[in-house]
XYZ file of C-alpha atoms in Angstrom:
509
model
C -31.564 -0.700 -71.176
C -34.658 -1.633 -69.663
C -36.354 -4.930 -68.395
C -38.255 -5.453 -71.935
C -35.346 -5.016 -74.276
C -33.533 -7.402 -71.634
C -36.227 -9.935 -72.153
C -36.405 -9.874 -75.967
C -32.829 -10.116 -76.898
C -32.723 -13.235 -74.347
C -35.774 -14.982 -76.691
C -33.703 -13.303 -79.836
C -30.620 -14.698 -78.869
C -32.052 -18.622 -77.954
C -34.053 -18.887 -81.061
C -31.502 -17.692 -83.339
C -28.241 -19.218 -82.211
C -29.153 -21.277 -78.903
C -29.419 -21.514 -75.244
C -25.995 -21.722 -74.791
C -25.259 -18.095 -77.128
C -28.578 -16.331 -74.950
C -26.932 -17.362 -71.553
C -23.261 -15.982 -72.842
C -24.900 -12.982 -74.488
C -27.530 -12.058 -71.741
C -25.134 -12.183 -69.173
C -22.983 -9.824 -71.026
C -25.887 -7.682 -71.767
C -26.344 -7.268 -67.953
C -22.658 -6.850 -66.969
C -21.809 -4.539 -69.485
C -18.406 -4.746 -70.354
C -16.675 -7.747 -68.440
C -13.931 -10.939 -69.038
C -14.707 -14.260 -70.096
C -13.276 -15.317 -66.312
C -16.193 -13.309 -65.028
C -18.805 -15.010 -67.556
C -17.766 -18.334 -66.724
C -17.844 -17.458 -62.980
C -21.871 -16.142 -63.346
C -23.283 -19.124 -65.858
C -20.954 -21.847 -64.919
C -20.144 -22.999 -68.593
C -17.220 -24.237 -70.072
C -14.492 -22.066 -71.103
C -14.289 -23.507 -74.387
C -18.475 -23.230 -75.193
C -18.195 -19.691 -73.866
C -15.009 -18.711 -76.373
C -17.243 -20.624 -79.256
C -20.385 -17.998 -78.193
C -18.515 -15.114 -78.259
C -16.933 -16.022 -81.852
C -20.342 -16.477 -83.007
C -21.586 -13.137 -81.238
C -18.689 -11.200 -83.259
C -19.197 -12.632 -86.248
C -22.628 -11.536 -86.312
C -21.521 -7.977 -85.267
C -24.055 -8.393 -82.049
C -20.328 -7.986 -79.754
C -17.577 -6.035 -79.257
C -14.691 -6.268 -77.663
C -11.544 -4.255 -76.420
C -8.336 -4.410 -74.448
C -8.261 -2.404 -71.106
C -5.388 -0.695 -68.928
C -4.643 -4.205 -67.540
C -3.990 -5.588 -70.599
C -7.081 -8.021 -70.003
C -9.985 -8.496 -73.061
C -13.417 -7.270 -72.195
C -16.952 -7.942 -74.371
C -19.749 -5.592 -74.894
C -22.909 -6.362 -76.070
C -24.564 -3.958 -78.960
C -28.177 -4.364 -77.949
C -29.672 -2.358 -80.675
C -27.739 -4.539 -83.459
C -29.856 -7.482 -81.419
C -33.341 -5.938 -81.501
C -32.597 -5.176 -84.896
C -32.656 -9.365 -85.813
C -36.538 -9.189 -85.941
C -35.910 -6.262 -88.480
C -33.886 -8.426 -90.838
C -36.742 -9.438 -93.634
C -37.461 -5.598 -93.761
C -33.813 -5.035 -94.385
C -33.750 -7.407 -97.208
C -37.022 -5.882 -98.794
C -35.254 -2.805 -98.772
C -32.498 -4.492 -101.035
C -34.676 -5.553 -102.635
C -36.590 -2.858 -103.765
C -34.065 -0.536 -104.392
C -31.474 -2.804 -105.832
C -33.090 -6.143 -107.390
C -33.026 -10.188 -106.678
C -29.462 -10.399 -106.232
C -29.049 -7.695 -104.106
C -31.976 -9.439 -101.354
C -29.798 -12.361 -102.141
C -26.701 -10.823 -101.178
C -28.310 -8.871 -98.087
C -29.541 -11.723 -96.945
C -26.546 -13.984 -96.955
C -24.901 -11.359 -94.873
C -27.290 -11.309 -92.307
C -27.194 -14.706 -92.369
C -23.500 -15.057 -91.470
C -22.613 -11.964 -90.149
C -19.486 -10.935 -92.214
C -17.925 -12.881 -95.483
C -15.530 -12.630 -97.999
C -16.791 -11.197 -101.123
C -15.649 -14.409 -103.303
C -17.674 -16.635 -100.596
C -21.000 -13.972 -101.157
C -21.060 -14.008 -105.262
C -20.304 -17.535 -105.187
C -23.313 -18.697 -103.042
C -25.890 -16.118 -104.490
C -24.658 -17.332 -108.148
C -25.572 -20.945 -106.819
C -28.494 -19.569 -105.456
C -30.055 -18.427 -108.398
C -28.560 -21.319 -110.459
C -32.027 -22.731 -112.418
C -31.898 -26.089 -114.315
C -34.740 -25.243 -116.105
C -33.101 -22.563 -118.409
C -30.071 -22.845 -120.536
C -27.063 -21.829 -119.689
C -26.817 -18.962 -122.216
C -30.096 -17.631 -119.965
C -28.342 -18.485 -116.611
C -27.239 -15.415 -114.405
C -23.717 -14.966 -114.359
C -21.455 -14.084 -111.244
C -20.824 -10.822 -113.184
C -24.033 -9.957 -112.382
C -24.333 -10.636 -108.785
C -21.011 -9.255 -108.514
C -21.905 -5.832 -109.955
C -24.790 -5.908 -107.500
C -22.607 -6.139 -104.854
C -20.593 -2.873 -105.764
C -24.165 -1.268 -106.346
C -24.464 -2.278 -102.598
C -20.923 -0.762 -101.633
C -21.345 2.423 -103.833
C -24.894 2.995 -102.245
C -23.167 2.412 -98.318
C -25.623 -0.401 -97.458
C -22.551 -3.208 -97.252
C -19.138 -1.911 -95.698
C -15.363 -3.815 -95.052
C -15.562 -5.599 -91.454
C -12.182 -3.942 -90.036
C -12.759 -4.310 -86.103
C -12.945 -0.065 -86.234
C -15.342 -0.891 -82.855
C -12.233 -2.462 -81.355
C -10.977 0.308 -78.629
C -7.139 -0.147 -76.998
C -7.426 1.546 -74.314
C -3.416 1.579 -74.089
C -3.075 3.930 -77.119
C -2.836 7.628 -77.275
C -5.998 9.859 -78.201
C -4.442 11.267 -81.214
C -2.964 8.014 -82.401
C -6.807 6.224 -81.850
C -8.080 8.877 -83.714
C -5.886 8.461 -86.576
C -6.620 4.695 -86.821
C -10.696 5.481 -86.800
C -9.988 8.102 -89.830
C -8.008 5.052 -91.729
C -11.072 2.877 -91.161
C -13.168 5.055 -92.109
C -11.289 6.004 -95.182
C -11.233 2.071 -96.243
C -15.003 1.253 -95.378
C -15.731 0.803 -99.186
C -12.576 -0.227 -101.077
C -13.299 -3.335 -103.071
C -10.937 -6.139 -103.072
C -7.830 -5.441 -105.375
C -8.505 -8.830 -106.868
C -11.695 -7.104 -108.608
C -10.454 -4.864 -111.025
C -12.467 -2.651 -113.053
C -12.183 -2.458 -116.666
C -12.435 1.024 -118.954
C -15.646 -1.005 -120.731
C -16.987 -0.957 -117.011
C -17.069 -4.890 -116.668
C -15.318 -6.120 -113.778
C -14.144 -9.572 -113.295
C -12.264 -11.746 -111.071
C -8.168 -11.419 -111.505
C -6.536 -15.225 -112.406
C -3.719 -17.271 -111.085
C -1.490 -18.935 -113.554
C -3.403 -22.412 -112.679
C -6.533 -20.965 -114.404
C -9.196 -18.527 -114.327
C -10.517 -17.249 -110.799
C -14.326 -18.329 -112.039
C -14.652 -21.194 -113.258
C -17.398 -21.988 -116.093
C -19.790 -24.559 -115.136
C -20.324 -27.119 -117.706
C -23.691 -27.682 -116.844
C -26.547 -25.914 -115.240
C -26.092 -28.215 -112.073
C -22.238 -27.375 -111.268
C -21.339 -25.552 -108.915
C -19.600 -21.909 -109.044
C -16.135 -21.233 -107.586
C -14.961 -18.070 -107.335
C -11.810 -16.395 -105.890
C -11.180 -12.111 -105.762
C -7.903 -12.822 -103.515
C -9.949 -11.279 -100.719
C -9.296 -13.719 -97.918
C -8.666 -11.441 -95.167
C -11.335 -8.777 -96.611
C -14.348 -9.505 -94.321
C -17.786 -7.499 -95.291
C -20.813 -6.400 -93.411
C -24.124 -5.022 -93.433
C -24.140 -1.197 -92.958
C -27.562 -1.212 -90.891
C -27.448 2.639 -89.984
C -27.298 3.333 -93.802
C -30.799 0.687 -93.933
C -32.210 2.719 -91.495
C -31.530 5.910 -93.359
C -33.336 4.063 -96.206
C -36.730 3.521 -93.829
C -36.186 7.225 -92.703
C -36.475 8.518 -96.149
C -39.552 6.496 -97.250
C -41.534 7.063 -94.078
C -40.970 11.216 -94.927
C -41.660 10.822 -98.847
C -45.060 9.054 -97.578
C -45.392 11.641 -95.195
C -45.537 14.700 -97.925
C -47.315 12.565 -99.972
C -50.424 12.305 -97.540
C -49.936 15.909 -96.473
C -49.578 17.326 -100.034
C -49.129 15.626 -103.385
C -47.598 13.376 -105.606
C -45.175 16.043 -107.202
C -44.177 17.290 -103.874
C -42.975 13.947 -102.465
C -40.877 13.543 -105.350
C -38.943 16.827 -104.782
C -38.498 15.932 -101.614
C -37.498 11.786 -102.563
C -34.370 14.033 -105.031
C -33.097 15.876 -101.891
C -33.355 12.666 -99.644
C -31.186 10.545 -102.650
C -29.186 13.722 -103.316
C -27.749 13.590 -99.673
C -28.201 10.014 -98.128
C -24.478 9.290 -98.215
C -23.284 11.992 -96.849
C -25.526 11.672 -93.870
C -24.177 11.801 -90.771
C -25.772 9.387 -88.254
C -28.957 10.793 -86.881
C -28.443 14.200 -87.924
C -31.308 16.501 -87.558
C -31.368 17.630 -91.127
C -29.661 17.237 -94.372
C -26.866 19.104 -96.384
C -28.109 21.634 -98.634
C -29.191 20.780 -102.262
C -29.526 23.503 -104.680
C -32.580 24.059 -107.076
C -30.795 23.583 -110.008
C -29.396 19.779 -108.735
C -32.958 19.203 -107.843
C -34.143 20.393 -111.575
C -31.577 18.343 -113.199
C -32.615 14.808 -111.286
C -36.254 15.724 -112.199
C -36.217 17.023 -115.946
C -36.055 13.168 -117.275
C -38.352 11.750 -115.116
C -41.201 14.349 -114.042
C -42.416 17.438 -115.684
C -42.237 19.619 -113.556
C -40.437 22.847 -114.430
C -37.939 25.127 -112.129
C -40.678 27.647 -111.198
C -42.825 25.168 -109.999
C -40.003 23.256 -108.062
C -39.734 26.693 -106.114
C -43.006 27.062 -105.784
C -43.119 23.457 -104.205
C -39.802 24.125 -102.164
C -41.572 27.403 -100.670
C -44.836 25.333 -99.768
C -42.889 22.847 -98.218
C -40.973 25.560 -96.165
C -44.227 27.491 -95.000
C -45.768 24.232 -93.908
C -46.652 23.791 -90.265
C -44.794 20.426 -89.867
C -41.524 21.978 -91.732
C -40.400 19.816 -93.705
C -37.964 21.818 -95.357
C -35.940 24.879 -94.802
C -34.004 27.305 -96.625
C -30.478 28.075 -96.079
C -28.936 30.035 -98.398
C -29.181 31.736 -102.083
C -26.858 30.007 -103.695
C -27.567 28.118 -107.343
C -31.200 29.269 -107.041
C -31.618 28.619 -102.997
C -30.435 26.109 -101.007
C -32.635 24.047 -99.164
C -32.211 20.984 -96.553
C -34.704 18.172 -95.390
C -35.461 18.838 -91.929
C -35.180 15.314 -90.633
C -35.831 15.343 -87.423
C -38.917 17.686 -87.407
C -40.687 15.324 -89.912
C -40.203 12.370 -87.679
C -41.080 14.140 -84.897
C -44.491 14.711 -86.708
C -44.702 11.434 -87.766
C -44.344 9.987 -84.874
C -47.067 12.648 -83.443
C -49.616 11.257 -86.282
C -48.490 7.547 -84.654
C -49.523 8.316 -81.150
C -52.727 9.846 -81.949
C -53.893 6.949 -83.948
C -52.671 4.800 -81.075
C -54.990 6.895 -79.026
C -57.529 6.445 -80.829
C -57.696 2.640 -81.129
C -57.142 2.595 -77.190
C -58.993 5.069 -75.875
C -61.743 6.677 -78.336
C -62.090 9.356 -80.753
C -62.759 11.857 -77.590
C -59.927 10.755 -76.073
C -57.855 11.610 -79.166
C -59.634 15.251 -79.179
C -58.191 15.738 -75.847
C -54.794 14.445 -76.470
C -54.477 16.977 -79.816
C -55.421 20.297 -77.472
C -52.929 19.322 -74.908
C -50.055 19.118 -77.287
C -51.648 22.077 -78.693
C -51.933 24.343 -75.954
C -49.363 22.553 -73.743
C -50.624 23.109 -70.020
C -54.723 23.229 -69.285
C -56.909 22.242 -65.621
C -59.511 20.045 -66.324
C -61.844 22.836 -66.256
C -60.428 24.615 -69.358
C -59.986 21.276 -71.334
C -64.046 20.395 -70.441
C -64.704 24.024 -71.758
C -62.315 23.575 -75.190
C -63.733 20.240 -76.232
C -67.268 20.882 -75.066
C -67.814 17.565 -73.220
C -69.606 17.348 -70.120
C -67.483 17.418 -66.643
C -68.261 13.681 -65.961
C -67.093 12.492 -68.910
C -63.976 14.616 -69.497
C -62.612 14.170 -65.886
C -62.861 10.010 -67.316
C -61.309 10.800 -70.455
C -58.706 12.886 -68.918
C -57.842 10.112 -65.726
C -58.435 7.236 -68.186
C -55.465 9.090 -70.317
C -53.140 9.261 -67.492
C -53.676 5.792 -66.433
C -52.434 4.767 -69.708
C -49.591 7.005 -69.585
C -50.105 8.980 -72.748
C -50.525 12.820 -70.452
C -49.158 13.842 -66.929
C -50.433 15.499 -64.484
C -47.935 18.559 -62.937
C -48.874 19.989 -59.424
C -48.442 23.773 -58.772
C -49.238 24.910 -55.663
C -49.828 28.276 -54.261
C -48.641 27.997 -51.293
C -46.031 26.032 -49.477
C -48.325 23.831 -47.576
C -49.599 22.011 -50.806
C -53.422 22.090 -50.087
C -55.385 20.403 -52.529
C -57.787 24.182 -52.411
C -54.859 25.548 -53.227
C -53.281 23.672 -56.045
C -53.127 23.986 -59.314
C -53.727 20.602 -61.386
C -51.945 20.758 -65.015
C -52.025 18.668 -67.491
C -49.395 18.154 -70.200
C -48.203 15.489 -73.119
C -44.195 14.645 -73.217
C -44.087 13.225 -76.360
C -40.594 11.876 -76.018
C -41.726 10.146 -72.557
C -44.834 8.690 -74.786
C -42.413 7.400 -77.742
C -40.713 5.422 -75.025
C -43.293 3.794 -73.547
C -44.850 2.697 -76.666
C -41.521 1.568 -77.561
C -41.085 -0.509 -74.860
C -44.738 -1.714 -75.032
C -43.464 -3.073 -78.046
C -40.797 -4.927 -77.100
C -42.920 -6.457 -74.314
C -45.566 -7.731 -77.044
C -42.891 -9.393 -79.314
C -41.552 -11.302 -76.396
C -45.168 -12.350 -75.593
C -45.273 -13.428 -79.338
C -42.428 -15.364 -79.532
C -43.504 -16.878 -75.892
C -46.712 -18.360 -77.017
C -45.113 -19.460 -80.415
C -43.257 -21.402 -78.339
C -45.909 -22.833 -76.163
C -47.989 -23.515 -79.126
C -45.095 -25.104 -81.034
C -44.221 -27.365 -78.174
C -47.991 -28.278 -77.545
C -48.654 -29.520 -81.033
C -45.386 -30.812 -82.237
C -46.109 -34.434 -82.614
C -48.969 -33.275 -85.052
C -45.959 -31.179 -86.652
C -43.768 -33.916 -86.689
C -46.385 -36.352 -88.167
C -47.739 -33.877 -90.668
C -44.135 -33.006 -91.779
C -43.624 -37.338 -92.323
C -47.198 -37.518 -94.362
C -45.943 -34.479 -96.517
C -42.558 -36.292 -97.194
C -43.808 -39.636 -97.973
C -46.196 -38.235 -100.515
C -43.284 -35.921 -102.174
C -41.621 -38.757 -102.284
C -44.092 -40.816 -103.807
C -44.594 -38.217 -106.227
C -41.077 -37.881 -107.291
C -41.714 -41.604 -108.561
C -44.435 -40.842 -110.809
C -47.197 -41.266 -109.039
C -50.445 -38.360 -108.840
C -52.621 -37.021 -106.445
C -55.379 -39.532 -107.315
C -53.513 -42.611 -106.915
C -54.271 -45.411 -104.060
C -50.815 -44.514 -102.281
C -50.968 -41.013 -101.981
C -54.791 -41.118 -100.932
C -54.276 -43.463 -98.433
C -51.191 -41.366 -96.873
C -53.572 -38.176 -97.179
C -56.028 -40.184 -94.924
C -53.475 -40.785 -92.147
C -54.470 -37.474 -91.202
C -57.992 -36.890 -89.565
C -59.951 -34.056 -90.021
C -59.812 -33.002 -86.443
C -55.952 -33.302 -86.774
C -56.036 -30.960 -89.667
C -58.348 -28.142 -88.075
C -55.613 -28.412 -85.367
C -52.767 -28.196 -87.330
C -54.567 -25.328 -89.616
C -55.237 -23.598 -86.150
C -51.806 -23.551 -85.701
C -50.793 -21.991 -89.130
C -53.111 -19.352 -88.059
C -51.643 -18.512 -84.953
C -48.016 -18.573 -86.239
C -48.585 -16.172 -88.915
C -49.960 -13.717 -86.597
């Protein structure tokens, strides 16, 4: 954990939920696990407020907790599930894109408040979408958002909320182990209160005192629903999102390195084998030509030769994408995750080389992850620049932390006459420093949107009472070209608006 994640889950924390959530969560973030004693003891808040900040954390899946030896309840904060809040409107997208409206809907009401019954997340996406404007034949039912919430449960992205990160310490190994293959096992059962039909429509099951969903009578009222799923909490599956990223960031990556066609055979395999992914596994299980044929006869036309001929080019090429494994069902082939991400984020740092530090700079970057180990004297030879301007390329490179410099010397007394002067490129050492380059930018961000938000908030303020007067005035009939409204438009001068325009600009950077 270093200084800059520190720093940007402190500004995540206080803008999200508060100063008094970023002083209970940052201090737990630095103690690792500890007691609420000890929190109250190090920030000096109320026993109570702290109690209320670590509900909230858990809610929102950003703590965990356990019980040690002593019997005495320790907190644990999951610092990737908080760097992951500035991640959230990508999540949605993602939803979005794959699933439809509802399913952003959905997503996002999760994220919103961390874990919910199912009943409380179709009811408030039904509202949601409710429309006045249409009839009520054309309204969207809570059918519909409901069967978008088991596309979301079949496709992993939403999962039951049943405390599996909860550790006694005081049970047996065997016995913990059998209680994390039971939660496992029960990640995606739906509520028995949702019951599947042999037509394939589900609906809610009713009490004697009426149905579980009540019709609205008009367009305004408001949907109640009840699955008998009090205690049946649910939550946003964000490794499964990620997987989601991962396979769209490869597809793009074939497509730029070969074609169209190509990316598509390897978009079957990634669909083929996403659930049955385990965590960050280096590659995926083996899909067979025929499964990948079968997925693609509807939609592409591409035949079964050329899928082999595809499979093969993807095998033989440089980055390896793909690999065979076996012979079985026409070959077997996996996705070879890690090696494609690895490339990608090669192709990442070069362009970040390039944009920092020059086209040249870039040349000499590609032949030392090329060749591995070179003096300065070979890599002024291999890139044919002059010995002034490579030694400046080469130092200005090291400054910056993208190559290092490894001393070998010949002898034990380490004379510079005697030493050799290597350089190299760890690109695992350059991934984190970029990384946490840009953490340290998004807390700058959020810094001066802070300082620029505090600077010009009575122009906010007064901008935000103009707007409302004239909405309201509006509302009573009244146009733009009318005496009233004009004369509240002219409350604001035009120096006030370049400022306030200014300041649109800078937030939406």
């Amino acid at each position: 954990m270093s200084a800059s994640q520190l720093r940007l889950s402190s500004h995540i924390l206080k803008e999200h939920y508060g100063e008094i959530v970023e002083k209970v969560g940052l201090n737990i973030l630095r103690k690792g696990w500890t007691t609420i004693a000890s929190i109250k003891q190090d920030t000096g808040l109320a026993i109570s407020k702290i109690k209320k900040s670590i509900c909230i954390l858990i809610q929102h899946n950003l703590v965990k907790f356990q019980k040690n030896a002593r019997g005495q309840v320790t907190y644990s904060a999951q610092i990737s599930n908080i760097l992951t809040i500035h991640q959230y409107p990508k999540l949605t997208y993602c939803a979005k894109v794959t699933f439809g409206d509802a399913a952003e809907l959905i997503i996002e009401e999760l994220l919103h408040h961390g874990s919910m019954t199912m009943s409380s997340i179709v009811a408030n996406v039904t509202n949601r979408l409710l429309d006045p404007a249409l009839s009520q034949s054309e309204q969207i039912d809570y059918e519909h958002v409901a069967n978008q919430f088991v596309e979301l449960v079949k496709g992993h992205l939403i999962k039951r909320s049943l405390g599996d990160e909860i550790m006694v310490i005081s049970k047996g190994t065997e016995e913990a182990k059998l209680d994390v293959v039971r939660a496992n096992d029960m990640e995606y059962d739906l509520p028995l209160g949702y019951i599947t039909s042999a037509s394939g429509k589900r609906k809610a099951v009713s009490n004697n005192d009426g149905p579980a969903a009540k019709k609205r009578k008009s367009s305004n009222e408001q949907v109640s629903i009840d699955f008998k799923d009090a205690d049946m909490l649910w939550k946003v599956n964000i490794l499964q999102f990620y997987h989601h990223l991962v396979n769209e960031l490869i597809e793009n990556a074939v497509r730029n390195r070969l074609d169209e066609f190509a990316a598509e055979i390897v978009k079957v395999m990634l669909k083929l084998t996403i659930l049955t992914r385990d965590g960050f596994s280096p590659q995926t299980k083996p899909v067979s030509v025929y499964e990948i044929d079968e997925r693609l006869s509807d939609s592409s036309e591409i035949d079964s030769d050329e899928i082999a001929q595809y499979l093969n080019l993807l095998q033989d090429d440089e980055v390896g994408f793909v690999s065979k494994v076996g012979e079985n069902s026409g070959g077997l082939y996996v996705v070879n995750i890690k090696k494609s991400m690895e490339a990608i984020c090669v192709q990442t740092i070069e362009s970040v080389v390039r944009e920092r530090c020059g086209s040249k700079s870039m040349r000499i970057f590609k032949l030392l992850l090329l060749k591995q180990h070179l003096e300065q004297k070979q890599v002024e030879d291999l890139i044919m620049v002059p010995a002034k301007e490579a030694k400046e390329l080469l130092y200005n490179l090291l400054s910056e932390k993208f190559i290092n410099l490894q001393e070998v010397p010949r002898a034990t007394d380490y004379a510079p006459s005697r030493t050799f002067y290597l350089f190299s490129v760890n690109i695992s050492q350059v991934c984190r420093m970029l990384l946490d380059r840009s953490y340290k930018t998004l807390s700058n961000l959020i810094c001066r949107r802070h300082h620029e938000t505090e600077e010009q908030r009575r122009l906010v303020e007064k901008s935000e009472k103009i707007n409302a007067a004239i909405l309201a005035l509006k509302s009573q009939g009244m146009d733009n070209d009318s005496p009233a409204v004009q004369e509240m438009e002219e409350m604001m001068t035009d120096q006030e608006k370049q400022q306030l325009t200014k300041l649109k600009t800078v937030l939406s950077k």
